[in-house]
Amino acid sequence: MNFTLTKNIVFTILFLTLFLMLHVSKISAQTELPKDFGAKGALQDTWITLQEALTYAIQDEYLAQARYEKIIQKFGAIQPFTQIKAAEQRHISALLSLFTTYKIEIPQDNAKQYITTPSSLKEAFQAGVDGEIDNIAMYNKLASLSLPSDVTAVMKQLGAASQNHLAAFKRGLQQYQ
């Protein structure tokens, strides 16, 4: 009887462990990024209004900030992630000002649900490179549209800042090559 009881307890523990591992992995798994969100959305959109341009831009800034926040949480306050995370907040502030100027509703920041945490610093730097490449392409596209001059100026400024971010992440990635 003790052997059967012990066997049942072990089986139950193994089952619960497996169940929890699967359940936790589903909880921590991130939602797939929608095709119409942030830079990916802007780059595939063929007709972009002022509201959409600002929405795509702020969504992508939210994504970048959430990405760098997760990296900092996992690996600590390392450069250039801490500096660039602060820069992303300045980008968001610049965009928020345009939302206010043009009386456009500010989209909710739900970017965290689309972010996965890289498993290594090499992956973190690569995520930074990839994100900034998309960000730059988006800002180049948005700056080329027929938008109010103040919006175009902000898009150009944010695109230029992203060039600096890209260079910093590329330098970080080189140490893992």
PDB file of C-alpha atoms in Angstrom:
ATOM      1  CA  MET A   1       0.000   0.000   0.000  1.00  0.00           C
ATOM      2  CA  ASN A   2       2.823   2.444   0.809  1.00  0.00           C
ATOM      3  CA  PHE A   3       4.415   1.708  -2.553  1.00  0.00           C
ATOM      4  CA  THR A   4       1.118   2.385  -4.378  1.00  0.00           C
ATOM      5  CA  LEU A   5       0.537   5.538  -2.358  1.00  0.00           C
ATOM      6  CA  THR A   6       4.084   6.774  -3.038  1.00  0.00           C
ATOM      7  CA  LYS A   7       3.727   5.902  -6.720  1.00  0.00           C
ATOM      8  CA  ASN A   8       0.441   7.853  -6.889  1.00  0.00           C
ATOM      9  CA  ILE A   9       1.995  10.850  -5.138  1.00  0.00           C
ATOM     10  CA  VAL A  10       4.985  10.853  -7.492  1.00  0.00           C
ATOM     11  CA  PHE A  11       2.676  10.556 -10.495  1.00  0.00           C
ATOM     12  CA  THR A  12       0.497  13.391  -9.193  1.00  0.00           C
ATOM     13  CA  ILE A  13       3.538  15.610  -8.579  1.00  0.00           C
ATOM     14  CA  LEU A  14       4.890  14.902 -12.059  1.00  0.00           C
ATOM     15  CA  PHE A  15       1.495  15.570 -13.613  1.00  0.00           C
ATOM     16  CA  LEU A  16       1.087  18.844 -11.718  1.00  0.00           C
ATOM     17  CA  THR A  17       4.617  19.908 -12.586  1.00  0.00           C
ATOM     18  CA  LEU A  18       4.037  19.236 -16.277  1.00  0.00           C
ATOM     19  CA  PHE A  19       0.653  20.970 -16.148  1.00  0.00           C
ATOM     20  CA  LEU A  20       2.133  24.041 -14.442  1.00  0.00           C
ATOM     21  CA  MET A  21       5.045  24.200 -16.868  1.00  0.00           C
ATOM     22  CA  LEU A  22       2.679  24.157 -19.821  1.00  0.00           C
ATOM     23  CA  HIS A  23       0.290  26.583 -18.182  1.00  0.00           C
ATOM     24  CA  VAL A  24       3.032  29.041 -17.182  1.00  0.00           C
ATOM     25  CA  SER A  25       4.563  28.900 -20.657  1.00  0.00           C
ATOM     26  CA  LYS A  26       1.176  29.816 -22.113  1.00  0.00           C
ATOM     27  CA  ILE A  27       0.831  32.712 -19.693  1.00  0.00           C
ATOM     28  CA  SER A  28       4.289  34.043 -20.420  1.00  0.00           C
ATOM     29  CA  ALA A  29       3.924  33.503 -24.173  1.00  0.00           C
ATOM     30  CA  GLN A  30       3.276  36.776 -25.864  1.00  0.00           C
ATOM     31  CA  THR A  31       0.492  37.628 -28.249  1.00  0.00           C
ATOM     32  CA  GLU A  32       1.583  37.791 -31.866  1.00  0.00           C
ATOM     33  CA  LEU A  33       2.114  41.317 -33.135  1.00  0.00           C
ATOM     34  CA  PRO A  34      -0.840  42.384 -35.310  1.00  0.00           C
ATOM     35  CA  LYS A  35       0.037  43.171 -38.926  1.00  0.00           C
ATOM     36  CA  ASP A  36      -1.425  46.670 -38.555  1.00  0.00           C
ATOM     37  CA  PHE A  37       0.615  47.676 -35.493  1.00  0.00           C
ATOM     38  CA  GLY A  38       3.611  50.002 -35.256  1.00  0.00           C
ATOM     39  CA  ALA A  39       6.309  49.999 -37.931  1.00  0.00           C
ATOM     40  CA  LYS A  40       5.093  46.723 -39.437  1.00  0.00           C
ATOM     41  CA  GLY A  41       1.658  48.250 -39.924  1.00  0.00           C
ATOM     42  CA  ALA A  42       2.975  51.478 -41.399  1.00  0.00           C
ATOM     43  CA  LEU A  43       5.304  49.678 -43.791  1.00  0.00           C
ATOM     44  CA  GLN A  44       2.537  47.543 -45.280  1.00  0.00           C
ATOM     45  CA  ASP A  45      -0.144  50.260 -45.328  1.00  0.00           C
ATOM     46  CA  THR A  46      -0.629  51.866 -48.744  1.00  0.00           C
ATOM     47  CA  TRP A  47      -2.729  54.855 -47.694  1.00  0.00           C
ATOM     48  CA  ILE A  48      -1.889  56.499 -44.354  1.00  0.00           C
ATOM     49  CA  THR A  49      -3.866  59.321 -42.758  1.00  0.00           C
ATOM     50  CA  LEU A  50      -2.461  61.732 -40.173  1.00  0.00           C
ATOM     51  CA  GLN A  51      -4.184  59.781 -37.399  1.00  0.00           C
ATOM     52  CA  GLU A  52      -2.759  56.493 -38.663  1.00  0.00           C
ATOM     53  CA  ALA A  53       0.737  57.968 -39.047  1.00  0.00           C
ATOM     54  CA  LEU A  54       0.754  59.181 -35.463  1.00  0.00           C
ATOM     55  CA  THR A  55      -0.770  55.923 -34.234  1.00  0.00           C
ATOM     56  CA  TYR A  56       1.773  53.728 -36.024  1.00  0.00           C
ATOM     57  CA  ALA A  57       4.600  55.912 -34.724  1.00  0.00           C
ATOM     58  CA  ILE A  58       3.526  55.889 -31.085  1.00  0.00           C
ATOM     59  CA  GLN A  59       2.764  52.163 -31.191  1.00  0.00           C
ATOM     60  CA  ASP A  60       6.288  51.514 -32.424  1.00  0.00           C
ATOM     61  CA  GLU A  61       7.756  53.740 -29.707  1.00  0.00           C
ATOM     62  CA  TYR A  62       5.679  51.878 -27.130  1.00  0.00           C
ATOM     63  CA  LEU A  63       7.060  48.601 -28.522  1.00  0.00           C
ATOM     64  CA  ALA A  64      10.647  49.826 -28.327  1.00  0.00           C
ATOM     65  CA  GLN A  65      10.232  51.093 -24.789  1.00  0.00           C
ATOM     66  CA  ALA A  66       8.605  47.819 -23.678  1.00  0.00           C
ATOM     67  CA  ARG A  67      11.350  45.801 -25.395  1.00  0.00           C
ATOM     68  CA  TYR A  68      14.139  47.699 -23.647  1.00  0.00           C
ATOM     69  CA  GLU A  69      12.297  47.613 -20.321  1.00  0.00           C
ATOM     70  CA  LYS A  70      12.106  43.796 -20.492  1.00  0.00           C
ATOM     71  CA  ILE A  71      15.792  43.595 -21.395  1.00  0.00           C
ATOM     72  CA  ILE A  72      16.750  45.835 -18.464  1.00  0.00           C
ATOM     73  CA  GLN A  73      14.576  43.782 -16.101  1.00  0.00           C
ATOM     74  CA  LYS A  74      16.337  40.593 -17.157  1.00  0.00           C
ATOM     75  CA  PHE A  75      19.943  41.742 -17.604  1.00  0.00           C
ATOM     76  CA  GLY A  76      20.154  44.839 -15.402  1.00  0.00           C
ATOM     77  CA  ALA A  77      20.728  48.508 -16.124  1.00  0.00           C
ATOM     78  CA  ILE A  78      23.186  48.107 -18.968  1.00  0.00           C
ATOM     79  CA  GLN A  79      24.106  50.548 -21.705  1.00  0.00           C
ATOM     80  CA  PRO A  80      22.884  51.390 -24.240  1.00  0.00           C
ATOM     81  CA  PHE A  81      19.481  49.974 -23.252  1.00  0.00           C
ATOM     82  CA  THR A  82      18.930  52.346 -20.324  1.00  0.00           C
ATOM     83  CA  GLN A  83      19.838  55.416 -22.374  1.00  0.00           C
ATOM     84  CA  ILE A  84      17.752  54.389 -25.339  1.00  0.00           C
ATOM     85  CA  LYS A  85      14.767  53.480 -23.164  1.00  0.00           C
ATOM     86  CA  ALA A  86      14.867  57.054 -21.825  1.00  0.00           C
ATOM     87  CA  ALA A  87      15.103  58.348 -25.399  1.00  0.00           C
ATOM     88  CA  GLU A  88      12.040  56.324 -26.366  1.00  0.00           C
ATOM     89  CA  GLN A  89      10.112  58.144 -23.632  1.00  0.00           C
ATOM     90  CA  ARG A  90      11.175  61.468 -25.170  1.00  0.00           C
ATOM     91  CA  HIS A  91       9.982  60.192 -28.559  1.00  0.00           C
ATOM     92  CA  ILE A  92       6.633  59.259 -27.030  1.00  0.00           C
ATOM     93  CA  SER A  93       6.364  62.736 -25.479  1.00  0.00           C
ATOM     94  CA  ALA A  94       7.019  64.380 -28.855  1.00  0.00           C
ATOM     95  CA  LEU A  95       4.318  62.255 -30.449  1.00  0.00           C
ATOM     96  CA  LEU A  96       1.862  62.885 -27.598  1.00  0.00           C
ATOM     97  CA  SER A  97       2.255  66.597 -28.252  1.00  0.00           C
ATOM     98  CA  LEU A  98       1.177  66.053 -31.859  1.00  0.00           C
ATOM     99  CA  PHE A  99      -1.812  63.977 -30.773  1.00  0.00           C
ATOM    100  CA  THR A 100      -2.851  66.887 -28.562  1.00  0.00           C
ATOM    101  CA  THR A 101      -2.225  69.522 -31.251  1.00  0.00           C
ATOM    102  CA  TYR A 102      -4.382  67.682 -33.763  1.00  0.00           C
ATOM    103  CA  LYS A 103      -6.979  66.538 -31.213  1.00  0.00           C
ATOM    104  CA  ILE A 104      -6.467  62.878 -32.032  1.00  0.00           C
ATOM    105  CA  GLU A 105      -7.269  60.227 -29.455  1.00  0.00           C
ATOM    106  CA  ILE A 106      -4.109  58.718 -27.958  1.00  0.00           C
ATOM    107  CA  PRO A 107      -3.949  54.951 -28.409  1.00  0.00           C
ATOM    108  CA  GLN A 108      -3.599  52.783 -25.339  1.00  0.00           C
ATOM    109  CA  ASP A 109      -0.108  51.473 -24.619  1.00  0.00           C
ATOM    110  CA  ASN A 110      -0.608  47.723 -24.919  1.00  0.00           C
ATOM    111  CA  ALA A 111       2.797  46.952 -26.434  1.00  0.00           C
ATOM    112  CA  LYS A 112       4.012  44.806 -23.522  1.00  0.00           C
ATOM    113  CA  GLN A 113       1.776  41.947 -24.633  1.00  0.00           C
ATOM    114  CA  TYR A 114       3.730  41.722 -27.901  1.00  0.00           C
ATOM    115  CA  ILE A 115       7.208  41.617 -26.387  1.00  0.00           C
ATOM    116  CA  THR A 116       9.210  38.517 -25.561  1.00  0.00           C
ATOM    117  CA  THR A 117      12.305  38.671 -23.405  1.00  0.00           C
ATOM    118  CA  PRO A 118      15.505  37.701 -25.209  1.00  0.00           C
ATOM    119  CA  SER A 119      17.378  34.797 -23.633  1.00  0.00           C
ATOM    120  CA  SER A 120      20.832  36.348 -24.055  1.00  0.00           C
ATOM    121  CA  LEU A 121      22.448  39.737 -24.444  1.00  0.00           C
ATOM    122  CA  LYS A 122      23.338  38.851 -28.019  1.00  0.00           C
ATOM    123  CA  GLU A 123      19.643  38.295 -28.727  1.00  0.00           C
ATOM    124  CA  ALA A 124      18.838  41.534 -26.882  1.00  0.00           C
ATOM    125  CA  PHE A 125      21.208  43.549 -29.065  1.00  0.00           C
ATOM    126  CA  GLN A 126      19.865  41.811 -32.186  1.00  0.00           C
ATOM    127  CA  ALA A 127      16.299  42.680 -31.122  1.00  0.00           C
ATOM    128  CA  GLY A 128      17.432  46.292 -30.752  1.00  0.00           C
ATOM    129  CA  VAL A 129      18.998  46.271 -34.217  1.00  0.00           C
ATOM    130  CA  ASP A 130      15.920  44.694 -35.807  1.00  0.00           C
ATOM    131  CA  GLY A 131      13.519  47.035 -34.033  1.00  0.00           C
ATOM    132  CA  GLU A 132      15.456  50.158 -34.978  1.00  0.00           C
ATOM    133  CA  ILE A 133      15.760  49.083 -38.632  1.00  0.00           C
ATOM    134  CA  ASP A 134      11.968  48.774 -38.831  1.00  0.00           C
ATOM    135  CA  ASN A 135      11.572  52.031 -36.900  1.00  0.00           C
ATOM    136  CA  ILE A 136      13.845  53.929 -39.303  1.00  0.00           C
ATOM    137  CA  ALA A 137      12.049  52.531 -42.361  1.00  0.00           C
ATOM    138  CA  MET A 138       8.729  53.570 -40.833  1.00  0.00           C
ATOM    139  CA  TYR A 139       9.886  57.109 -40.099  1.00  0.00           C
ATOM    140  CA  ASN A 140      11.339  57.456 -43.598  1.00  0.00           C
ATOM    141  CA  LYS A 141       7.982  56.444 -45.060  1.00  0.00           C
ATOM    142  CA  LEU A 142       5.961  58.670 -42.714  1.00  0.00           C
ATOM    143  CA  ALA A 143       8.230  61.662 -43.374  1.00  0.00           C
ATOM    144  CA  SER A 144       7.638  61.272 -47.118  1.00  0.00           C
ATOM    145  CA  LEU A 145       3.845  61.577 -46.802  1.00  0.00           C
ATOM    146  CA  SER A 146       1.824  64.747 -47.278  1.00  0.00           C
ATOM    147  CA  LEU A 147       1.455  65.535 -43.576  1.00  0.00           C
ATOM    148  CA  PRO A 148       1.526  68.866 -41.719  1.00  0.00           C
ATOM    149  CA  SER A 149       5.044  70.301 -41.598  1.00  0.00           C
ATOM    150  CA  ASP A 150       5.362  69.972 -37.816  1.00  0.00           C
ATOM    151  CA  VAL A 151       4.470  66.268 -38.057  1.00  0.00           C
ATOM    152  CA  THR A 152       6.972  65.726 -40.863  1.00  0.00           C
ATOM    153  CA  ALA A 153       9.666  67.493 -38.828  1.00  0.00           C
ATOM    154  CA  VAL A 154       9.038  65.231 -35.824  1.00  0.00           C
ATOM    155  CA  MET A 155       9.079  62.118 -38.028  1.00  0.00           C
ATOM    156  CA  LYS A 156      12.453  63.188 -39.466  1.00  0.00           C
ATOM    157  CA  GLN A 157      13.859  63.933 -35.991  1.00  0.00           C
ATOM    158  CA  LEU A 158      12.727  60.607 -34.586  1.00  0.00           C
ATOM    159  CA  GLY A 159      14.094  58.758 -37.606  1.00  0.00           C
ATOM    160  CA  ALA A 160      17.473  60.464 -37.135  1.00  0.00           C
ATOM    161  CA  ALA A 161      17.500  59.564 -33.439  1.00  0.00           C
ATOM    162  CA  SER A 162      16.736  55.962 -34.360  1.00  0.00           C
ATOM    163  CA  GLN A 163      19.809  55.960 -36.620  1.00  0.00           C
ATOM    164  CA  ASN A 164      21.868  56.676 -33.485  1.00  0.00           C
ATOM    165  CA  HIS A 165      20.092  53.896 -31.594  1.00  0.00           C
ATOM    166  CA  LEU A 166      20.786  51.481 -34.437  1.00  0.00           C
ATOM    167  CA  ALA A 167      24.489  52.351 -34.397  1.00  0.00           C
ATOM    168  CA  ALA A 168      24.665  51.780 -30.628  1.00  0.00           C
ATOM    169  CA  PHE A 169      22.967  48.384 -30.873  1.00  0.00           C
ATOM    170  CA  LYS A 170      25.213  47.352 -33.764  1.00  0.00           C
ATOM    171  CA  ARG A 171      28.277  48.224 -31.645  1.00  0.00           C
ATOM    172  CA  GLY A 172      26.868  46.137 -28.802  1.00  0.00           C
ATOM    173  CA  LEU A 173      26.122  43.235 -31.109  1.00  0.00           C
ATOM    174  CA  GLN A 174      29.689  43.266 -32.507  1.00  0.00           C
ATOM    175  CA  GLN A 175      31.056  42.042 -29.198  1.00  0.00           C
ATOM    176  CA  TYR A 176      29.140  38.780 -29.740  1.00  0.00           C
ATOM    177  CA  GLN A 177      30.257  38.181 -33.350  1.00  0.00           C
TER     178      GLN A 177
END
